[in-house]
CSV table of C-alpha atoms and ligand atoms in Angstrom, one decimal:
chain,number,residue,atom,x,y,z
A,654,MET,CA,0.0,0.0,0.0
A,655,THR,CA,1.3,3.4,-0.9
A,656,LEU,CA,0.8,6.0,1.8
A,657,PRO,CA,0.0,9.6,0.9
A,658,THR,CA,3.2,11.8,0.9
A,659,SER,CA,2.1,13.8,3.9
A,660,ASN,CA,1.6,10.6,6.0
A,661,GLN,CA,5.0,9.3,4.9
A,662,ARG,CA,6.7,12.5,6.1
A,663,ALA,CA,5.0,12.3,9.5
A,664,LEU,CA,5.9,8.6,9.8
A,665,ASN,CA,9.6,9.3,8.9
A,666,LYS,CA,9.8,12.0,11.4
A,667,MET,CA,8.3,9.8,14.1
A,668,ASP,CA,10.7,7.0,13.1
A,669,ARG,CA,13.6,9.3,13.5
A,670,MET,CA,12.5,10.5,16.9
A,671,LEU,CA,12.0,6.9,18.1
A,672,VAL,CA,15.4,5.9,16.7
A,673,GLY,CA,17.0,8.9,18.5
A,674,LEU,CA,15.3,7.9,21.8
A,675,ASP,CA,16.4,4.3,21.4
A,676,GLN,CA,20.0,5.4,20.8
A,677,ALA,CA,19.9,7.7,23.9
A,678,LEU,CA,18.5,5.0,26.1
A,679,ARG,CA,21.1,2.5,24.9
A,680,ALA,CA,23.9,5.0,25.7
A,681,VAL,CA,22.8,5.6,29.3
A,682,VAL,CA,21.3,2.2,30.4
A,683,PRO,CA,24.0,-0.4,31.1
A,684,HIS,CA,23.8,-3.7,29.3
A,685,SER,CA,21.3,-2.5,26.8
A,686,ASN,CA,23.7,-2.9,23.8
A,687,PRO,CA,24.6,-6.1,22.0
A,688,THR,CA,28.3,-6.0,21.2
A,689,THR,CA,29.4,-7.1,17.8
A,690,ARG,CA,33.0,-7.8,18.9
A,691,PRO,CA,34.3,-9.6,22.0
A,692,LEU,CA,36.7,-8.1,24.5
A,693,PRO,CA,40.0,-7.5,22.7
A,694,VAL,CA,42.0,-9.6,25.2
A,695,SER,CA,44.5,-12.4,24.5
A,696,ASP,CA,43.7,-14.3,27.7
A,697,ASP,CA,40.4,-14.8,29.5
A,698,THR,CA,42.0,-14.9,33.0
A,699,ILE,CA,40.7,-12.2,35.3
A,700,PRO,CA,43.8,-10.6,36.9
A,701,GLU,CA,44.1,-10.6,40.7
A,702,LEU,CA,44.2,-7.1,42.2
A,703,SER,CA,44.4,-5.8,45.7
A,704,ILE,CA,41.4,-3.8,47.0
A,705,THR,CA,43.3,-0.5,46.4
A,706,GLU,CA,44.3,-1.5,42.9
A,707,SER,CA,40.9,-2.7,42.0
A,708,ARG,CA,39.3,0.6,43.2
A,709,HIS,CA,41.8,2.6,41.2
A,710,VAL,CA,41.3,0.6,38.0
A,711,ALA,CA,37.5,0.8,38.5
A,712,GLY,CA,37.8,4.6,38.8
A,713,LEU,CA,39.8,4.8,35.6
A,714,MET,CA,37.3,2.5,33.8
A,715,ARG,CA,34.4,4.6,35.0
A,716,ILE,CA,36.1,7.6,33.4
A,717,ASN,CA,36.6,5.7,30.2
A,718,HIS,CA,33.0,4.6,30.3
A,719,THR,CA,32.0,8.2,30.7
A,720,GLY,CA,34.2,9.1,27.8
A,721,GLU,CA,32.3,6.6,25.6
A,722,VAL,CA,28.9,7.9,26.8
A,723,CYS,CA,30.1,11.4,25.9
A,724,ALA,CA,31.2,10.1,22.4
A,725,GLN,CA,27.7,8.7,21.9
A,726,GLY,CA,26.1,12.0,22.9
A,727,LEU,CA,28.5,14.0,20.7
A,728,TYR,CA,28.0,11.9,17.6
A,729,HIS,CA,24.2,11.7,18.1
A,730,GLY,CA,24.0,15.4,18.6
A,731,GLN,CA,26.1,16.1,15.5
A,732,ALA,CA,24.0,13.7,13.4
A,733,PHE,CA,20.9,15.5,14.7
A,734,SER,CA,22.0,18.9,13.5
A,735,ALA,CA,24.5,18.3,10.7
A,736,LYS,CA,23.5,20.0,7.5
A,737,ASP,CA,25.1,17.5,5.1
A,738,ASP,CA,23.7,14.0,4.7
A,739,GLY,CA,27.3,12.6,4.2
A,740,VAL,CA,28.4,14.1,7.6
A,741,LYS,CA,25.2,12.8,9.2
A,742,ALA,CA,26.0,9.3,8.0
A,743,ALA,CA,29.6,9.5,9.1
A,744,MET,CA,28.6,10.6,12.6
A,745,GLN,CA,26.1,7.8,12.8
A,746,HIS,CA,28.7,5.3,11.7
A,747,SER,CA,31.3,6.5,14.2
A,748,ALA,CA,28.7,6.3,17.0
A,749,GLU,CA,28.0,2.7,16.1
A,750,GLU,CA,31.7,1.9,16.3
A,751,GLU,CA,31.9,3.5,19.7
A,752,VAL,CA,29.2,1.1,21.0
A,753,ASP,CA,31.7,-1.7,21.4
A,754,HIS,CA,34.0,0.5,23.5
A,755,LEU,CA,31.0,1.3,25.7
A,756,VAL,CA,30.2,-2.4,26.2
A,757,TRP,CA,33.9,-3.3,26.8
A,758,CYS,CA,34.1,-0.6,29.6
A,759,GLU,CA,30.8,-1.9,31.2
A,760,THR,CA,32.1,-5.4,31.1
A,761,ARG,CA,35.4,-4.6,32.8
A,762,LEU,CA,33.5,-2.5,35.4
A,763,ASP,CA,31.3,-5.5,36.2
A,764,GLU,CA,34.4,-7.7,36.5
A,765,LEU,CA,35.8,-5.3,39.0
A,766,GLY,CA,32.6,-5.3,41.0
A,767,SER,CA,31.9,-1.7,40.2
A,768,HIS,CA,29.5,0.4,38.2
A,769,PRO,CA,29.3,3.3,35.6
A,770,SER,CA,29.0,6.9,36.8
A,771,VAL,CA,25.7,7.8,38.4
A,772,PHE,CA,25.7,11.0,36.3
A,773,THR,CA,25.7,9.1,33.0
A,774,PRO,CA,22.4,10.7,31.8
A,775,VAL,CA,23.9,14.1,32.6
A,776,TRP,CA,27.1,13.4,30.6
A,777,TYR,CA,25.1,12.2,27.7
A,778,GLY,CA,22.7,15.2,27.7
A,779,LEU,CA,25.6,17.7,27.9
A,780,SER,CA,27.5,16.0,25.1
A,781,PHE,CA,24.4,15.8,22.9
A,782,GLY,CA,24.0,19.5,23.3
A,783,LEU,CA,27.6,20.3,22.5
A,784,GLY,CA,27.5,18.0,19.4
A,785,ALA,CA,24.3,19.6,18.2
A,786,VAL,CA,25.8,23.1,18.4
A,787,ALA,CA,29.0,21.9,16.6
A,788,GLY,CA,26.9,20.2,13.9
A,789,ALA,CA,24.8,23.4,13.4
A,790,ILE,CA,27.9,25.6,13.0
A,791,SER,CA,29.5,23.9,9.9
A,792,ASN,CA,30.7,20.6,8.7
A,793,GLU,CA,34.4,21.6,9.0
A,794,PHE,CA,33.9,22.8,12.6
A,795,SER,CA,31.9,19.7,13.5
A,796,LEU,CA,34.5,17.3,12.0
A,797,GLY,CA,37.3,19.4,13.7
A,798,PHE,CA,35.5,19.0,17.0
A,799,VAL,CA,35.4,15.2,16.5
A,800,ALA,CA,39.1,15.1,15.6
A,801,GLU,CA,40.1,17.2,18.7
A,802,THR,CA,37.8,15.1,21.0
A,803,GLU,CA,39.4,11.8,19.8
A,804,ALA,CA,42.9,13.3,20.2
A,805,GLN,CA,42.1,14.2,23.8
A,806,VAL,CA,40.5,10.8,24.5
A,807,SER,CA,43.6,9.1,23.1
A,808,GLU,CA,45.8,11.2,25.5
A,809,HIS,CA,43.9,10.1,28.5
A,810,LEU,CA,43.7,6.5,27.4
A,811,GLN,CA,47.5,6.5,27.2
A,812,ASP,CA,47.8,8.1,30.6
A,813,HIS,CA,45.4,5.4,32.1
A,814,ILE,CA,47.5,2.6,30.5
A,815,GLU,CA,50.5,3.9,32.3
A,816,GLN,CA,48.7,4.0,35.7
A,817,LEU,CA,47.5,0.3,35.5
A,818,PRO,CA,48.9,-2.3,37.9
A,819,PRO,CA,51.6,-4.4,36.0
A,820,GLN,CA,49.5,-7.6,36.3
A,821,ASP,CA,46.3,-6.0,34.8
A,822,GLN,CA,47.1,-7.0,31.2
A,823,ARG,CA,43.4,-7.4,30.6
A,824,THR,CA,42.5,-3.7,31.1
A,825,ARG,CA,45.7,-2.7,29.3
A,826,GLU,CA,44.7,-4.6,26.1
A,827,ILE,CA,41.2,-3.2,26.1
A,828,LEU,CA,42.4,0.4,26.5
A,829,ALA,CA,45.2,-0.2,23.8
A,830,GLN,CA,42.6,-1.4,21.3
A,831,MET,CA,40.3,1.5,22.1
A,832,ASP,CA,43.2,3.9,21.6
A,833,ILE,CA,44.0,2.5,18.2
A,834,GLU,CA,40.4,3.0,17.1
A,835,GLU,CA,40.0,6.5,18.6
A,836,LEU,CA,43.1,7.7,16.6
A,837,HIS,CA,41.5,6.1,13.5
A,838,HIS,CA,38.3,8.1,14.1
A,839,ARG,CA,40.4,11.2,14.4
A,840,GLU,CA,42.1,10.6,11.1
A,841,THR,CA,38.8,9.9,9.4
A,842,ALA,CA,37.4,13.2,10.7
A,843,LEU,CA,40.4,15.1,9.4
A,844,ASP,CA,40.4,13.3,6.0
A,845,SER,CA,36.7,14.2,5.7
A,846,GLY,CA,37.4,17.9,6.0
A,847,GLY,CA,37.7,18.7,9.7
A,848,ARG,CA,39.7,21.8,10.5
A,849,ALA,CA,41.9,22.6,13.5
A,850,LEU,CA,39.9,24.3,16.3
A,851,PRO,CA,40.9,27.7,17.8
A,852,LEU,CA,43.1,27.2,20.9
A,853,PRO,CA,40.6,28.7,23.3
A,854,ILE,CA,38.1,26.0,22.3
A,855,LYS,CA,40.7,23.3,22.7
A,856,TYR,CA,41.5,24.5,26.2
A,857,GLY,CA,37.8,24.8,27.0
A,858,MET,CA,37.2,21.2,26.0
A,859,ARG,CA,40.2,20.0,28.0
A,860,TRP,CA,39.0,22.0,31.1
A,861,MET,CA,35.6,20.5,30.9
A,862,ALA,CA,36.9,16.9,30.3
A,863,ASN,CA,39.1,17.3,33.4
A,864,ARG,CA,36.1,18.3,35.5
A,865,MET,CA,34.1,15.3,34.3
A,866,LYS,CA,37.1,13.0,34.9
A,867,ALA,CA,37.4,14.2,38.5
A,868,VAL,CA,33.8,13.5,39.2
A,869,ALA,CA,33.5,10.2,37.2
A,870,TYR,CA,36.5,8.7,39.0
A,871,HIS,CA,34.6,8.7,42.3
A,872,ILE,CA,30.9,8.4,41.3
B,1060,FE2,FE1,35.6,5.2,21.9
B,1061,FE2,FE1,36.2,7.4,18.9
């Protein structure tokens, strides 16, 4: 049956809203995503950690999980407001790739007997808003924002890898794989036309990320 054009438009808009809502819920509700790839680890043995080590690794993984929630929010926000269909599709594709990272962080937090940040919905909402603003400014700015975000995420992943207890090879391998993929996302954004952001914006992003890291480490 062929629907009248006006009905098709209304249905498509509703479909998009429902897809957006579904994506947002999957980003903030733990264990609501099926992962397409298993944990990137060479050994299934869970490392033995002292209570202090376990708490520290859980704090680091809570930060990384928050980073992945923010990545989801940013990409969804950019896809929401991007003016170019190609950029919308690229943002959507990147968000899908980040889902595995989100699930890997959730899994490691579970293994450590810990949990994601209680402010997860807040992190998602703030990031969605930032992404939507970036997407509305221009494609070049939006892609530049992605490139800078991924570069900063890579920096903190490398910092976390250095802080891990020597025997926690499991977390080390997960973070190393995420780092490889974040840098690939950065290159893709630059190759697609992203331009370098002004320094004050870079510093502002770093300042905000540091505030979020300080909170997410604890709760
Ligand atoms: Fe990621
Ligand atoms: Fe990424």
